[in-house]
DNA sequence: GTCCCGAGTA
DNA sequence: TACTCTGGAC
């Protein structure tokens, strides 16, 4: 962080440091194995993490053996992940990922590709969109990408930073102004999610917000 | 009834 | 742009 350029907007790194001071290291992604990261990322789509945790527990026996999960009938898989909601579509999405994963013998180490190429390959899998692809890139392959999710969008907008309308533009903007470091980007996303869940929710709790003193929103109602 | 770490379809 | 997929916490 020493040779940081001068034409960067330092509000991003400042926000990161403030959040880090408040919440501390987050130890993300909450999963025992890289494969579990992928399953969690699919299951949590538009769903609360609490509901995903039960599905993860029921899937545990399969999570260290992706091949066994691939052998399960999709209907059985769907029942196991019922608590995560959208369980039929999500079962299809997990199956689609497993079909892709099979060509690498279910081993992430065999996926040797640069970040951009891998992103495009992941995006071709049905059910892996921008956010899920970036979660996999960052938390499985340690590719330095910013996860431009809804929490980040909401927090930045309220904070006073202009946010481009599309996912990709938003991602690239943050990646320009923030260090391209997988460890810091890992922590940044985790901190934004924690902050988003706790205070900067759809209906924000600004009165109790620990960073209200540096946030623009306190002036705008 | 509202909200939750989205993505596909038309 | 709107609709669909879905359970569970609150």
PDB file of C-alpha atoms (C1' of nucleotides) in Angstrom:
ATOM      1  CA  UNK A   1       0.000   0.000   0.000  1.00  0.00           C
ATOM      2  CA  UNK A   2       3.110   2.185  -0.027  1.00  0.00           C
ATOM      3  CA  UNK A   3       3.578   3.053  -3.697  1.00  0.00           C
ATOM      4  CA  UNK A   4      -0.069   3.935  -4.148  1.00  0.00           C
ATOM      5  CA  UNK A   5      -0.690   6.251  -7.088  1.00  0.00           C
ATOM      6  CA  UNK A   6      -1.876   9.777  -6.645  1.00  0.00           C
ATOM      7  CA  UNK A   7      -4.623   9.801  -9.247  1.00  0.00           C
ATOM      8  CA  UNK A   8      -6.627   7.296  -7.260  1.00  0.00           C
ATOM      9  CA  UNK A   9      -9.708   8.156  -5.268  1.00  0.00           C
ATOM     10  CA  UNK A  10      -8.624   7.306  -1.739  1.00  0.00           C
ATOM     11  CA  UNK A  11     -12.166   7.133  -0.400  1.00  0.00           C
ATOM     12  CA  UNK A  12     -12.243   3.398  -1.201  1.00  0.00           C
ATOM     13  CA  UNK A  13      -9.182   2.488   0.821  1.00  0.00           C
ATOM     14  CA  UNK A  14     -10.248   4.879   3.573  1.00  0.00           C
ATOM     15  CA  UNK A  15     -13.629   3.180   3.800  1.00  0.00           C
ATOM     16  CA  UNK A  16     -11.902  -0.186   3.888  1.00  0.00           C
ATOM     17  CA  UNK A  17      -9.641   0.859   6.731  1.00  0.00           C
ATOM     18  CA  UNK A  18     -12.513   2.333   8.681  1.00  0.00           C
ATOM     19  CA  UNK A  19     -14.576  -0.849   8.310  1.00  0.00           C
ATOM     20  CA  UNK A  20     -11.561  -2.932   9.262  1.00  0.00           C
ATOM     21  CA  UNK A  21     -11.069  -0.857  12.406  1.00  0.00           C
ATOM     22  CA  UNK A  22     -14.712  -1.332  13.341  1.00  0.00           C
ATOM     23  CA  UNK A  23     -15.310  -4.995  12.497  1.00  0.00           C
ATOM     24  CA  UNK A  24     -11.817  -6.505  12.429  1.00  0.00           C
ATOM     25  CA  UNK A  25     -10.690  -9.399  10.192  1.00  0.00           C
ATOM     26  CA  UNK A  26     -13.620 -11.443   8.890  1.00  0.00           C
ATOM     27  CA  UNK A  27     -11.931 -14.756   8.011  1.00  0.00           C
ATOM     28  CA  UNK A  28     -13.848 -15.327   4.792  1.00  0.00           C
ATOM     29  CA  UNK A  29     -15.306 -17.167   2.912  1.00  0.00           C
ATOM     30  CA  UNK A  30     -17.022 -19.202   5.663  1.00  0.00           C
ATOM     31  CA  UNK A  31     -16.375 -22.701   4.283  1.00  0.00           C
ATOM     32  CA  UNK A  32     -14.157 -25.712   5.008  1.00  0.00           C
ATOM     33  CA  UNK A  33     -13.191 -26.437   1.401  1.00  0.00           C
ATOM     34  CA  UNK A  34     -13.023 -24.573  -1.937  1.00  0.00           C
ATOM     35  CA  UNK A  35     -15.830 -26.761  -3.267  1.00  0.00           C
ATOM     36  CA  UNK A  36     -17.960 -25.715  -0.324  1.00  0.00           C
ATOM     37  CA  UNK A  37     -17.332 -22.090  -1.324  1.00  0.00           C
ATOM     38  CA  UNK A  38     -18.893 -22.758  -4.718  1.00  0.00           C
ATOM     39  CA  UNK A  39     -21.914 -24.549  -3.274  1.00  0.00           C
ATOM     40  CA  UNK A  40     -22.409 -21.783  -0.713  1.00  0.00           C
ATOM     41  CA  UNK A  41     -22.111 -19.110  -3.383  1.00  0.00           C
ATOM     42  CA  UNK A  42     -24.846 -20.720  -5.484  1.00  0.00           C
ATOM     43  CA  UNK A  43     -27.123 -21.433  -2.538  1.00  0.00           C
ATOM     44  CA  UNK A  44     -26.897 -17.927  -1.113  1.00  0.00           C
ATOM     45  CA  UNK A  45     -28.206 -16.247  -4.287  1.00  0.00           C
ATOM     46  CA  UNK A  46     -30.932 -13.884  -3.072  1.00  0.00           C
ATOM     47  CA  UNK A  47     -31.172 -15.861   0.159  1.00  0.00           C
ATOM     48  CA  UNK A  48     -30.096 -15.279   3.734  1.00  0.00           C
ATOM     49  CA  UNK A  49     -26.923 -17.066   4.810  1.00  0.00           C
ATOM     50  CA  UNK A  50     -28.749 -18.573   7.783  1.00  0.00           C
ATOM     51  CA  UNK A  51     -30.937 -20.590   5.450  1.00  0.00           C
ATOM     52  CA  UNK A  52     -27.892 -21.700   3.493  1.00  0.00           C
ATOM     53  CA  UNK A  53     -26.137 -23.009   6.604  1.00  0.00           C
ATOM     54  CA  UNK A  54     -28.712 -25.765   7.096  1.00  0.00           C
ATOM     55  CA  UNK A  55     -28.345 -26.916   3.524  1.00  0.00           C
ATOM     56  CA  UNK A  56     -24.574 -26.944   3.919  1.00  0.00           C
ATOM     57  CA  UNK A  57     -24.928 -29.111   7.022  1.00  0.00           C
ATOM     58  CA  UNK A  58     -27.101 -31.612   5.178  1.00  0.00           C
ATOM     59  CA  UNK A  59     -24.691 -31.646   2.253  1.00  0.00           C
ATOM     60  CA  UNK A  60     -21.576 -32.010   4.429  1.00  0.00           C
ATOM     61  CA  UNK A  61     -20.954 -35.703   3.647  1.00  0.00           C
ATOM     62  CA  UNK A  62     -20.770 -34.835  -0.049  1.00  0.00           C
ATOM     63  CA  UNK A  63     -18.796 -31.625   0.141  1.00  0.00           C
ATOM     64  CA  UNK A  64     -15.410 -33.280   0.432  1.00  0.00           C
ATOM     65  CA  UNK A  65     -16.308 -35.544  -2.506  1.00  0.00           C
ATOM     66  CA  UNK A  66     -17.787 -33.543  -5.399  1.00  0.00           C
ATOM     67  CA  UNK A  67     -17.973 -36.712  -7.471  1.00  0.00           C
ATOM     68  CA  UNK A  68     -20.426 -38.297  -5.034  1.00  0.00           C
ATOM     69  CA  UNK A  69     -22.560 -35.200  -5.125  1.00  0.00           C
ATOM     70  CA  UNK A  70     -22.557 -35.456  -8.908  1.00  0.00           C
ATOM     71  CA  UNK A  71     -23.925 -38.977  -8.660  1.00  0.00           C
ATOM     72  CA  UNK A  72     -26.950 -37.918  -6.632  1.00  0.00           C
ATOM     73  CA  UNK A  73     -30.215 -37.622  -8.541  1.00  0.00           C
ATOM     74  CA  UNK A  74     -31.065 -33.965  -9.000  1.00  0.00           C
ATOM     75  CA  UNK A  75     -34.355 -34.442  -7.159  1.00  0.00           C
ATOM     76  CA  UNK A  76     -32.533 -35.802  -4.092  1.00  0.00           C
ATOM     77  CA  UNK A  77     -30.116 -32.896  -4.221  1.00  0.00           C
ATOM     78  CA  UNK A  78     -33.047 -30.500  -4.450  1.00  0.00           C
ATOM     79  CA  UNK A  79     -34.593 -31.918  -1.282  1.00  0.00           C
ATOM     80  CA  UNK A  80     -31.296 -31.575   0.591  1.00  0.00           C
ATOM     81  CA  UNK A  81     -31.050 -27.883  -0.208  1.00  0.00           C
ATOM     82  CA  UNK A  82     -34.726 -27.076   0.321  1.00  0.00           C
ATOM     83  CA  UNK A  83     -34.065 -24.589   3.114  1.00  0.00           C
ATOM     84  CA  UNK A  84     -32.119 -22.299   0.799  1.00  0.00           C
ATOM     85  CA  UNK A  85     -35.125 -21.486  -1.323  1.00  0.00           C
ATOM     86  CA  UNK A  86     -35.315 -21.682  -5.142  1.00  0.00           C
ATOM     87  CA  UNK A  87     -34.299 -25.259  -4.478  1.00  0.00           C
ATOM     88  CA  UNK A  88     -35.202 -26.690  -7.862  1.00  0.00           C
ATOM     89  CA  UNK A  89     -33.343 -24.043  -9.858  1.00  0.00           C
ATOM     90  CA  UNK A  90     -30.429 -24.157  -7.463  1.00  0.00           C
ATOM     91  CA  UNK A  91     -30.179 -27.942  -7.783  1.00  0.00           C
ATOM     92  CA  UNK A  92     -29.965 -27.450 -11.546  1.00  0.00           C
ATOM     93  CA  UNK A  93     -27.281 -24.811 -11.072  1.00  0.00           C
ATOM     94  CA  UNK A  94     -25.185 -27.061  -8.841  1.00  0.00           C
ATOM     95  CA  UNK A  95     -25.545 -29.876 -11.382  1.00  0.00           C
ATOM     96  CA  UNK A  96     -24.456 -27.518 -14.144  1.00  0.00           C
ATOM     97  CA  UNK A  97     -21.383 -26.530 -12.173  1.00  0.00           C
ATOM     98  CA  UNK A  98     -20.553 -30.174 -11.476  1.00  0.00           C
ATOM     99  CA  UNK A  99     -20.780 -30.971 -15.185  1.00  0.00           C
ATOM    100  CA  UNK A 100     -18.221 -28.243 -15.830  1.00  0.00           C
ATOM    101  CA  UNK A 101     -16.085 -29.363 -12.897  1.00  0.00           C
ATOM    102  CA  UNK A 102     -16.006 -32.935 -14.154  1.00  0.00           C
ATOM    103  CA  UNK A 103     -13.752 -32.049 -17.085  1.00  0.00           C
ATOM    104  CA  UNK A 104     -11.098 -31.130 -14.512  1.00  0.00           C
ATOM    105  CA  UNK A 105     -11.608 -34.351 -12.551  1.00  0.00           C
ATOM    106  CA  UNK A 106     -13.268 -32.302  -9.801  1.00  0.00           C
ATOM    107  CA  UNK A 107      -9.983 -30.661  -8.873  1.00  0.00           C
ATOM    108  CA  UNK A 108      -9.523 -26.913  -8.854  1.00  0.00           C
ATOM    109  CA  UNK A 109      -5.755 -27.299  -9.187  1.00  0.00           C
ATOM    110  CA  UNK A 110      -6.252 -28.610 -12.707  1.00  0.00           C
ATOM    111  CA  UNK A 111      -8.023 -25.438 -13.781  1.00  0.00           C
ATOM    112  CA  UNK A 112      -5.038 -23.509 -15.046  1.00  0.00           C
ATOM    113  CA  UNK A 113      -6.322 -20.362 -16.693  1.00  0.00           C
ATOM    114  CA  UNK A 114      -5.873 -16.650 -16.324  1.00  0.00           C
ATOM    115  CA  UNK A 115      -8.559 -14.707 -14.505  1.00  0.00           C
ATOM    116  CA  UNK A 116     -10.364 -13.209 -17.473  1.00  0.00           C
ATOM    117  CA  UNK A 117     -10.566 -16.491 -19.347  1.00  0.00           C
ATOM    118  CA  UNK A 118     -11.750 -18.356 -16.282  1.00  0.00           C
ATOM    119  CA  UNK A 119     -14.408 -15.724 -15.612  1.00  0.00           C
ATOM    120  CA  UNK A 120     -15.844 -16.181 -19.094  1.00  0.00           C
ATOM    121  CA  UNK A 121     -15.820 -19.937 -18.696  1.00  0.00           C
ATOM    122  CA  UNK A 122     -17.640 -19.705 -15.373  1.00  0.00           C
ATOM    123  CA  UNK A 123     -20.195 -17.286 -16.801  1.00  0.00           C
ATOM    124  CA  UNK A 124     -21.120 -19.847 -19.442  1.00  0.00           C
ATOM    125  CA  UNK A 125     -22.321 -22.214 -16.730  1.00  0.00           C
ATOM    126  CA  UNK A 126     -26.063 -21.906 -16.244  1.00  0.00           C
ATOM    127  CA  UNK A 127     -26.732 -20.269 -12.913  1.00  0.00           C
ATOM    128  CA  UNK A 128     -23.311 -18.650 -12.502  1.00  0.00           C
ATOM    129  CA  UNK A 129     -23.742 -14.925 -13.035  1.00  0.00           C
ATOM    130  CA  UNK A 130     -21.411 -11.990 -12.413  1.00  0.00           C
ATOM    131  CA  UNK A 131     -21.447 -12.074  -8.652  1.00  0.00           C
ATOM    132  CA  UNK A 132     -21.171 -15.830  -8.218  1.00  0.00           C
ATOM    133  CA  UNK A 133     -18.385 -15.989 -10.809  1.00  0.00           C
ATOM    134  CA  UNK A 134     -16.419 -13.334  -8.949  1.00  0.00           C
ATOM    135  CA  UNK A 135     -16.930 -15.056  -5.614  1.00  0.00           C
ATOM    136  CA  UNK A 136     -15.450 -18.207  -7.124  1.00  0.00           C
ATOM    137  CA  UNK A 137     -12.587 -16.283  -8.728  1.00  0.00           C
ATOM    138  CA  UNK A 138     -11.687 -14.519  -5.497  1.00  0.00           C
ATOM    139  CA  UNK A 139     -12.376 -17.100  -2.798  1.00  0.00           C
ATOM    140  CA  UNK A 140     -11.430 -20.262  -4.695  1.00  0.00           C
ATOM    141  CA  UNK A 141      -8.767 -19.115  -7.162  1.00  0.00           C
ATOM    142  CA  UNK A 142      -7.527 -16.022  -5.298  1.00  0.00           C
ATOM    143  CA  UNK A 143      -7.854 -13.866  -8.400  1.00  0.00           C
ATOM    144  CA  UNK A 144      -7.913 -10.198  -7.295  1.00  0.00           C
ATOM    145  CA  UNK A 145     -11.436  -9.110  -8.278  1.00  0.00           C
ATOM    146  CA  UNK A 146     -13.913  -6.835  -6.535  1.00  0.00           C
ATOM    147  CA  UNK A 147     -17.306  -8.385  -5.909  1.00  0.00           C
ATOM    148  CA  UNK A 148     -19.650  -5.597  -6.981  1.00  0.00           C
ATOM    149  CA  UNK A 149     -22.695  -6.887  -5.162  1.00  0.00           C
ATOM    150  CA  UNK A 150     -25.795  -5.181  -3.865  1.00  0.00           C
ATOM    151  CA  UNK A 151     -24.371  -4.423  -0.448  1.00  0.00           C
ATOM    152  CA  UNK A 152     -21.353  -2.719  -1.990  1.00  0.00           C
ATOM    153  CA  UNK A 153     -23.602  -0.722  -4.309  1.00  0.00           C
ATOM    154  CA  UNK A 154     -25.886   0.407  -1.520  1.00  0.00           C
ATOM    155  CA  UNK A 155     -23.085   1.236   0.915  1.00  0.00           C
ATOM    156  CA  UNK A 156     -21.045   3.209  -1.640  1.00  0.00           C
ATOM    157  CA  UNK A 157     -24.064   5.166  -2.847  1.00  0.00           C
ATOM    158  CA  UNK A 158     -25.090   6.141   0.658  1.00  0.00           C
ATOM    159  CA  UNK A 159     -21.478   6.862   1.525  1.00  0.00           C
ATOM    160  CA  UNK A 160     -21.375   9.410  -1.282  1.00  0.00           C
ATOM    161  CA  UNK A 161     -19.442   7.616  -4.005  1.00  0.00           C
ATOM    162  CA  UNK A 162     -20.900   7.629  -7.505  1.00  0.00           C
ATOM    163  CA  UNK A 163     -21.736   4.081  -8.599  1.00  0.00           C
ATOM    164  CA  UNK A 164     -22.053   3.134 -12.310  1.00  0.00           C
ATOM    165  CA  UNK A 165     -25.279   1.337 -13.255  1.00  0.00           C
ATOM    166  CA  UNK A 166     -23.875  -1.962 -14.527  1.00  0.00           C
ATOM    167  CA  UNK A 167     -22.117  -4.656 -12.546  1.00  0.00           C
ATOM    168  CA  UNK A 168     -19.019  -4.672 -14.740  1.00  0.00           C
ATOM    169  CA  UNK A 169     -18.534  -0.913 -14.768  1.00  0.00           C
ATOM    170  CA  UNK A 170     -18.935  -0.807 -11.026  1.00  0.00           C
ATOM    171  CA  UNK A 171     -16.451  -3.640 -10.542  1.00  0.00           C
ATOM    172  CA  UNK A 172     -13.864  -2.038 -12.787  1.00  0.00           C
ATOM    173  CA  UNK A 173     -14.233   1.339 -11.135  1.00  0.00           C
ATOM    174  CA  UNK A 174     -13.503  -0.087  -7.688  1.00  0.00           C
ATOM    175  CA  UNK A 175     -10.674  -2.233  -9.027  1.00  0.00           C
ATOM    176  CA  UNK A 176      -9.067   0.914 -10.437  1.00  0.00           C
ATOM    177  CA  UNK A 177      -9.151   2.811  -7.166  1.00  0.00           C
ATOM    178  CA  UNK A 178      -8.480  -0.072  -4.764  1.00  0.00           C
ATOM    179  CA  UNK A 179      -5.271  -2.148  -4.472  1.00  0.00           C
ATOM    180  CA  UNK A 180      -5.346  -5.166  -6.808  1.00  0.00           C
ATOM    181  CA  UNK A 181      -4.594  -7.513  -3.943  1.00  0.00           C
ATOM    182  CA  UNK A 182      -6.619 -10.684  -3.410  1.00  0.00           C
ATOM    183  CA  UNK A 183      -6.175 -10.596   0.358  1.00  0.00           C
ATOM    184  CA  UNK A 184      -7.402  -7.025   0.666  1.00  0.00           C
ATOM    185  CA  UNK A 185     -10.258  -7.615  -1.794  1.00  0.00           C
ATOM    186  CA  UNK A 186     -11.237 -10.712   0.147  1.00  0.00           C
ATOM    187  CA  UNK A 187     -11.420  -8.683   3.331  1.00  0.00           C
ATOM    188  CA  UNK A 188     -13.153  -5.736   1.660  1.00  0.00           C
ATOM    189  CA  UNK A 189     -16.045  -7.826   0.372  1.00  0.00           C
ATOM    190  CA  UNK A 190     -16.425  -9.574   3.711  1.00  0.00           C
ATOM    191  CA  UNK A 191     -16.454  -6.266   5.574  1.00  0.00           C
ATOM    192  CA  UNK A 192     -19.008  -4.760   3.187  1.00  0.00           C
ATOM    193  CA  UNK A 193     -21.317  -7.737   3.656  1.00  0.00           C
ATOM    194  CA  UNK A 194     -20.980  -7.599   7.429  1.00  0.00           C
ATOM    195  CA  UNK A 195     -21.647  -3.876   7.446  1.00  0.00           C
ATOM    196  CA  UNK A 196     -24.529  -4.280   5.002  1.00  0.00           C
ATOM    197  CA  UNK A 197     -26.199  -6.966   7.074  1.00  0.00           C
ATOM    198  CA  UNK A 198     -25.770  -5.179  10.357  1.00  0.00           C
ATOM    199  CA  UNK A 199     -26.487  -1.502   9.625  1.00  0.00           C
ATOM    200  CA  UNK A 200     -26.547  -0.557   5.958  1.00  0.00           C
ATOM    201  CA  UNK A 201     -29.566  -2.740   5.160  1.00  0.00           C
ATOM    202  CA  UNK A 202     -32.412  -1.915   2.795  1.00  0.00           C
ATOM    203  CA  UNK A 203     -33.859  -0.026   5.732  1.00  0.00           C
ATOM    204  CA  UNK A 204     -30.632   1.344   7.227  1.00  0.00           C
ATOM    205  CA  UNK A 205     -30.016   1.869  10.923  1.00  0.00           C
ATOM    206  CA  UNK A 206     -28.045   5.093  10.590  1.00  0.00           C
ATOM    207  CA  UNK A 207     -28.506   6.137  14.220  1.00  0.00           C
ATOM    208  CA  UNK A 208     -26.431   3.201  15.449  1.00  0.00           C
ATOM    209  CA  UNK A 209     -24.078   3.015  12.469  1.00  0.00           C
ATOM    210  CA  UNK A 210     -20.421   2.973  13.562  1.00  0.00           C
ATOM    211  CA  UNK A 211     -19.277   4.905  10.481  1.00  0.00           C
ATOM    212  CA  UNK A 212     -22.024   7.518  10.363  1.00  0.00           C
ATOM    213  CA  UNK A 213     -19.460  10.259  11.057  1.00  0.00           C
ATOM    214  CA  UNK A 214     -17.812   9.713   7.668  1.00  0.00           C
ATOM    215  CA  UNK A 215     -20.980   8.848   5.679  1.00  0.00           C
ATOM    216  CA  UNK A 216     -22.821  11.344   3.477  1.00  0.00           C
ATOM    217  CA  UNK A 217     -26.208   9.815   4.092  1.00  0.00           C
ATOM    218  CA  UNK A 218     -26.583  11.259   7.554  1.00  0.00           C
ATOM    219  CA  UNK A 219     -27.267  14.578   5.815  1.00  0.00           C
ATOM    220  CA  UNK A 220     -29.802  13.229   3.343  1.00  0.00           C
ATOM    221  CA  UNK A 221     -32.644  12.123   5.603  1.00  0.00           C
TER     222      UNK A 221
ATOM    223  C1'  DG B   1     -46.136  -8.989   5.190  1.00  0.00           C
ATOM    224  C1'  DT B   2     -40.896  -7.999   4.268  1.00  0.00           C
ATOM    225  C1'  DC B   3     -36.399  -9.254   3.424  1.00  0.00           C
ATOM    226  C1'  DC B   4     -32.492 -12.138   2.349  1.00  0.00           C
ATOM    227  C1'  DC B   5     -24.465 -11.865  -0.086  1.00  0.00           C
ATOM    228  C1'  DG B   6     -29.013 -13.393  -7.859  1.00  0.00           C
ATOM    229  C1'  DA B   7     -29.708 -15.234 -12.318  1.00  0.00           C
ATOM    230  C1'  DG B   8     -32.373 -16.608 -16.421  1.00  0.00           C
ATOM    231  C1'  DT B   9     -35.948 -15.630 -19.517  1.00  0.00           C
ATOM    232  C1'  DA B  10     -38.745 -12.951 -22.711  1.00  0.00           C
TER     233       DA B  10
ATOM    234  C1'  DT C   1     -37.996  -3.934 -17.523  1.00  0.00           C
ATOM    235  C1'  DA C   2     -40.664  -7.255 -15.236  1.00  0.00           C
ATOM    236  C1'  DC C   3     -41.440 -11.689 -13.906  1.00  0.00           C
ATOM    237  C1'  DT C   4     -40.079 -16.184 -11.912  1.00  0.00           C
ATOM    238  C1'  DC C   5     -37.880 -19.192  -8.696  1.00  0.00           C
ATOM    239  C1'  DT C   6     -38.626 -20.538  -2.865  1.00  0.00           C
ATOM    240  C1'  DG C   7     -37.977 -21.300   2.219  1.00  0.00           C
ATOM    241  C1'  DG C   8     -37.415 -19.412   6.566  1.00  0.00           C
ATOM    242  C1'  DA C   9     -36.439 -15.591  10.000  1.00  0.00           C
ATOM    243  C1'  DC C  10     -38.511 -11.678  11.804  1.00  0.00           C
TER     244       DC C  10
END
